GROMACS .gro file of C-alpha atoms in nm:
model
  226
    1MET     CA    1  14.230  11.188   8.278
    2LYS     CA    2  14.165  11.560   8.150
    3ARG     CA    3  14.393  11.692   8.381
    4LEU     CA    4  14.683  11.468   8.279
    5ILE     CA    5  14.644  11.547   7.906
    6ILE     CA    6  14.629  11.924   7.998
    7LEU     CA    7  14.932  11.920   8.221
    8SER     CA    8  15.094  11.703   7.933
    9THR     CA    9  15.024  11.934   7.681
   10ILE     CA   10  15.169  12.254   7.854
   11SER     CA   11  15.447  12.020   7.930
   12LEU     CA   12  15.473  11.908   7.533
   13LEU     CA   13  15.446  12.278   7.429
   14PHE     CA   14  15.774  12.357   7.657
   15PHE     CA   15  15.947  12.086   7.556
   16ASN     CA   16  15.872  12.151   7.163
   17SER     CA   17  16.045  12.468   7.218
   18LEU     CA   18  16.349  12.346   7.341
   19VAL     CA   19  16.383  12.073   7.102
   20PHE     CA   20  16.336  12.341   6.781
   21SER     CA   21  16.593  12.583   6.947
   22GLN     CA   22  16.848  12.287   6.974
   23ILE     CA   23  16.798  12.151   6.632
   24SER     CA   24  16.715  12.434   6.424
   25ASN     CA   25  16.985  12.360   6.198
   26LYS     CA   26  16.886  12.005   6.153
   27THR     CA   27  16.537  12.061   6.027
   28ASP     CA   28  16.603  11.743   5.768
   29SER     CA   29  16.591  11.467   6.062
   30LEU     CA   30  16.408  11.385   6.371
   31PRO     CA   31  16.573  11.466   6.717
   32ILE     CA   32  16.724  11.188   6.915
   33ILE     CA   33  16.548  11.226   7.270
   34GLU     CA   34  16.721  11.061   7.615
   35ASN     CA   35  16.504  11.134   7.900
   36ALA     CA   36  16.653  11.249   8.221
   37LYS     CA   37  16.740  10.944   8.462
   38TYR     CA   38  16.850  10.928   8.863
   39PHE     CA   39  17.239  10.886   8.841
   40LYS     CA   40  17.259  10.666   9.163
   41GLY     CA   41  17.004  10.377   8.998
   42ASP     CA   42  16.657  10.298   8.917
   43LEU     CA   43  16.429  10.559   9.041
   44ASN     CA   44  16.138  10.320   9.070
   45THR     CA   45  16.286  10.072   9.304
   46ILE     CA   46  16.447  10.346   9.526
   47LEU     CA   47  16.172  10.584   9.546
   48ASN     CA   48  15.934  10.291   9.626
   49SER     CA   49  16.170  10.135   9.901
   50ASN     CA   50  16.185  10.464  10.079
   51ALA     CA   51  15.825  10.589  10.045
   52LYS     CA   52  15.600  10.550  10.350
   53TYR     CA   53  15.229  10.601  10.399
   54PRO     CA   54  15.215  10.875  10.660
   55THR     CA   55  15.051  10.793  11.025
   56ASP     CA   56  14.829  11.105  10.974
   57GLY     CA   57  14.703  10.999  10.631
   58LEU     CA   58  14.617  10.647  10.748
   59LYS     CA   59  14.452  10.757  11.083
   60SER     CA   60  14.240  10.997  10.848
   61ASN     CA   61  14.176  10.779  10.598
   62VAL     CA   62  14.298  11.022  10.307
   63GLN     CA   63  14.390  10.865   9.980
   64GLY     CA   64  14.489  10.982   9.650
   65ASP     CA   65  14.743  11.144   9.404
   66VAL     CA   66  15.033  11.361   9.494
   67VAL     CA   67  15.198  11.517   9.183
   68LEU     CA   68  15.500  11.681   9.158
   69SER     CA   69  15.648  11.902   8.934
   70PHE     CA   70  16.009  11.976   8.915
   71LEU     CA   71  16.315  12.069   8.654
   72ILE     CA   72  16.605  11.847   8.583
   73THR     CA   73  16.869  12.111   8.493
   74LYS     CA   74  17.140  12.041   8.213
   75ASN     CA   75  17.420  12.026   8.483
   76GLY     CA   76  17.182  11.730   8.631
   77LYS     CA   77  17.032  11.904   8.922
   78LEU     CA   78  16.657  11.882   9.068
   79ASP     CA   79  16.545  12.257   9.096
   80SER     CA   80  16.226  12.439   9.113
   81LEU     CA   81  16.002  12.159   9.278
   82VAL     CA   82  15.646  12.228   9.332
   83ILE     CA   83  15.320  12.025   9.436
   84LEU     CA   84  15.080  12.012   9.115
   85SER     CA   85  14.778  11.857   9.289
   86SER     CA   86  14.754  11.671   9.641
   87PRO     CA   87  14.431  11.536   9.837
   88SER     CA   88  14.631  11.655  10.201
   89MET     CA   89  14.935  11.800  10.333
   90ALA     CA   90  14.992  11.479  10.520
   91LEU     CA   91  15.065  11.297  10.182
   92SER     CA   92  15.209  11.618  10.007
   93THR     CA   93  15.471  11.636  10.286
   94ALA     CA   94  15.539  11.265  10.249
   95SER     CA   95  15.579  11.257   9.900
   96VAL     CA   96  15.828  11.589   9.935
   97VAL     CA   97  16.041  11.383  10.199
   98THR     CA   98  16.072  11.071  10.008
   99LEU     CA   99  16.183  11.279   9.695
  100ASN     CA  100  16.463  11.486   9.900
  101SER     CA  101  16.565  11.190  10.029
  102LEU     CA  102  16.739  11.128   9.683
  103GLU     CA  103  17.114  11.252   9.639
  104ASN     CA  104  17.064  11.542   9.405
  105GLU     CA  105  17.273  11.378   9.116
  106TRP     CA  106  17.075  11.333   8.778
  107ILE     CA  107  17.133  11.261   8.392
  108PRO     CA  108  16.993  11.535   8.223
  109CYS     CA  109  16.778  11.486   7.963
  110LYS     CA  110  16.945  11.506   7.630
  111ILE     CA  111  16.893  11.613   7.283
  112ASN     CA  112  17.140  11.501   7.025
  113ASN     CA  113  17.337  11.410   7.254
  114SER     CA  114  17.332  11.788   7.414
  115SER     CA  115  17.219  11.824   7.757
  116ILE     CA  116  16.931  12.051   7.828
  117ASP     CA  117  16.670  12.163   8.091
  118LYS     CA  118  16.353  11.990   8.112
  119LYS     CA  119  16.052  11.996   8.334
  120TYR     CA  120  15.920  11.647   8.462
  121SER     CA  121  15.651  11.502   8.712
  122ILE     CA  122  15.656  11.231   8.939
  123VAL     CA  123  15.357  11.083   9.121
  124PHE     CA  124  15.308  10.918   9.437
  125ARG     CA  125  14.946  10.723   9.446
  126TYR     CA  126  14.813  10.676   9.798
  127ARG     CA  127  14.579  10.403   9.803
  128MET     CA  128  14.415  10.223  10.137
  129TYR     CA  129  14.246   9.899  10.119
  130LEU     CA  130  14.069   9.786  10.412
  131ASN     CA  131  13.897   9.411  10.391
  132THR     CA  132  14.073   9.348  10.042
  133THR     CA  133  14.325   9.362   9.836
  134PRO     CA  134  14.460   9.564   9.571
  135PRO     CA  135  14.270   9.511   9.219
  136THR     CA  136  14.477   9.329   8.956
  137TYR     CA  137  14.277   9.477   8.669
  138LYS     CA  138  14.611   9.509   8.442
  139LYS     CA  139  14.726   9.154   8.495
  140ASP     CA  140  14.392   9.021   8.417
  141ALA     CA  141  14.374   9.236   8.118
  142ASP     CA  142  14.701   9.122   8.007
  143ARG     CA  143  14.595   8.768   8.029
  144LEU     CA  144  14.285   8.819   7.846
  145LEU     CA  145  14.481   9.026   7.546
  146LYS     CA  146  14.716   8.714   7.505
  147LYS     CA  147  14.397   8.472   7.501
  148GLN     CA  148  14.250   8.748   7.228
  149LYS     CA  149  13.968   8.777   7.422
  150PHE     CA  150  13.985   9.166   7.319
  151GLU     CA  151  13.682   9.284   7.455
  152LYS     CA  152  13.663   9.144   7.798
  153ALA     CA  153  14.073   9.289   7.808
  154LEU     CA  154  13.933   9.643   7.706
  155LYS     CA  155  13.671   9.654   8.000
  156LEU     CA  156  13.977   9.561   8.215
  157TYR     CA  157  14.207   9.816   8.081
  158ASN     CA  158  13.921  10.101   8.121
  159LYS     CA  159  13.899  10.014   8.481
  160ALA     CA  160  14.306   9.995   8.514
  161ILE     CA  161  14.295  10.348   8.354
  162LYS     CA  162  14.032  10.479   8.552
  163GLU     CA  163  14.251  10.375   8.878
  164ASN     CA  164  14.566  10.464   8.701
  165GLN     CA  165  14.602  10.739   8.459
  166TYR     CA  166  15.005  10.771   8.492
  167ASP     CA  167  15.076  10.451   8.336
  168TYR     CA  168  15.176  10.445   8.008
  169GLU     CA  169  15.214  10.086   7.964
  170LEU     CA  170  14.814  10.054   7.999
  171PHE     CA  171  14.763  10.297   7.759
  172GLU     CA  172  14.974  10.116   7.496
  173ALA     CA  173  14.841   9.772   7.586
  174ARG     CA  174  14.483   9.925   7.517
  175ALA     CA  175  14.558  10.069   7.210
  176LYS     CA  176  14.690   9.709   7.076
  177THR     CA  177  14.326   9.575   7.242
  178LYS     CA  178  14.151   9.876   7.026
  179GLU     CA  179  14.348   9.795   6.688
  180ASN     CA  180  14.229   9.428   6.714
  181LEU     CA  181  13.859   9.529   6.788
  182GLY     CA  182  13.876   9.784   6.463
  183ASP     CA  183  13.921  10.089   6.636
  184ASN     CA  184  14.194  10.262   6.489
  185GLU     CA  185  14.125  10.638   6.627
  186GLY     CA  186  14.120  10.526   6.954
  187ALA     CA  187  14.445  10.315   6.918
  188LYS     CA  188  14.605  10.637   6.794
  189GLU     CA  189  14.475  10.858   7.063
  190ASP     CA  190  14.574  10.583   7.307
  191ARG     CA  191  14.956  10.588   7.138
  192ALA     CA  192  14.967  10.952   7.165
  193THR     CA  193  14.854  10.989   7.572
  194SER     CA  194  15.095  10.713   7.614
  195ILE     CA  195  15.421  10.892   7.445
  196LEU     CA  196  15.325  11.194   7.641
  197ILE     CA  197  15.306  11.019   7.962
  198LYS     CA  198  15.659  10.869   7.883
  199ASN     CA  199  15.820  11.169   7.837
  200GLU     CA  200  15.664  11.397   8.082
  201ILE     CA  201  15.634  11.190   8.394
  202LEU     CA  202  15.922  11.026   8.534
  203THR     CA  203  15.778  10.774   8.727
  204PHE     CA  204  15.449  10.691   8.940
  205ILE     CA  205  15.489  10.541   9.294
  206ASP     CA  206  15.213  10.307   9.472
  207VAL     CA  207  15.206  10.379   9.849
  208VAL     CA  208  14.946  10.089   9.960
  209GLY     CA  209  14.762  10.090  10.335
  210LEU     CA  210  14.659   9.765  10.406
  211GLY     CA  211  14.425   9.679  10.708
  212MET     CA  212  14.136   9.490  10.863
  213THR     CA  213  13.839   9.606  11.067
  214LYS     CA  214  13.724   9.432  11.353
  215THR     CA  215  13.360   9.381  11.439
  216VAL     CA  216  13.362   9.379  11.804
  217THR     CA  217  12.987   9.216  11.946
  218LYS     CA  218  12.915   9.288  12.332
  219THR     CA  219  12.669   9.091  12.483
  220TYR     CA  220  12.418   9.233  12.788
  221VAL     CA  221  12.333   9.020  13.055
  222THR     CA  222  12.043   9.101  13.261
  223SER     CA  223  11.935   8.952  13.560
  224LYS     CA  224  11.553   8.828  13.622
  225PRO     CA  225  11.364   8.966  13.940
  226TYR     CA  226  11.234   8.693  14.126
   0.00000   0.00000   0.00000
């Protein structure tokens, strides 16, 4: 979480400097901000269909988050792609290949309907599950929240956020839960984090590897001497 907050804060400062330069003559009103979008369709759906767990990563049981940073220019082009963090070269390469499979056509970020350059991130979350299935913390927590079982819901939202710190919806839901438990300060912090994530991270992609381990039993037969 600390790493995300640091990255988001740096990006937010950069973003704010652009905002102020664009609206210096409109200090009496808040800017209308539209985040960048992929021109060809829903970015999450397209990347999810293209992303593959690399064979080298599966063989070496490596998993973790690959965070890619880039610039969407005011002309609608992706530029200055860098890897901010990654657990392995295999996962880094797979993530970059997936992103580069997109056509370089974007709808840029707009402030008051004026296009600007803006930095964003995309996160590829590689996870392996052997003899088990992915956890359902978010689904279970949402169900408990609807039933107004706030304390139990909070515990599951904590686990969900520990597992995935890039989902702004998790922070929004936990903020609502904390509010119902009387933790207004905690709710305020979660909502601020949710806004940061929503503005700085275009999407996160879950790349899941599922498998089963086999237990092999060997029987040795020895003959008795007569």
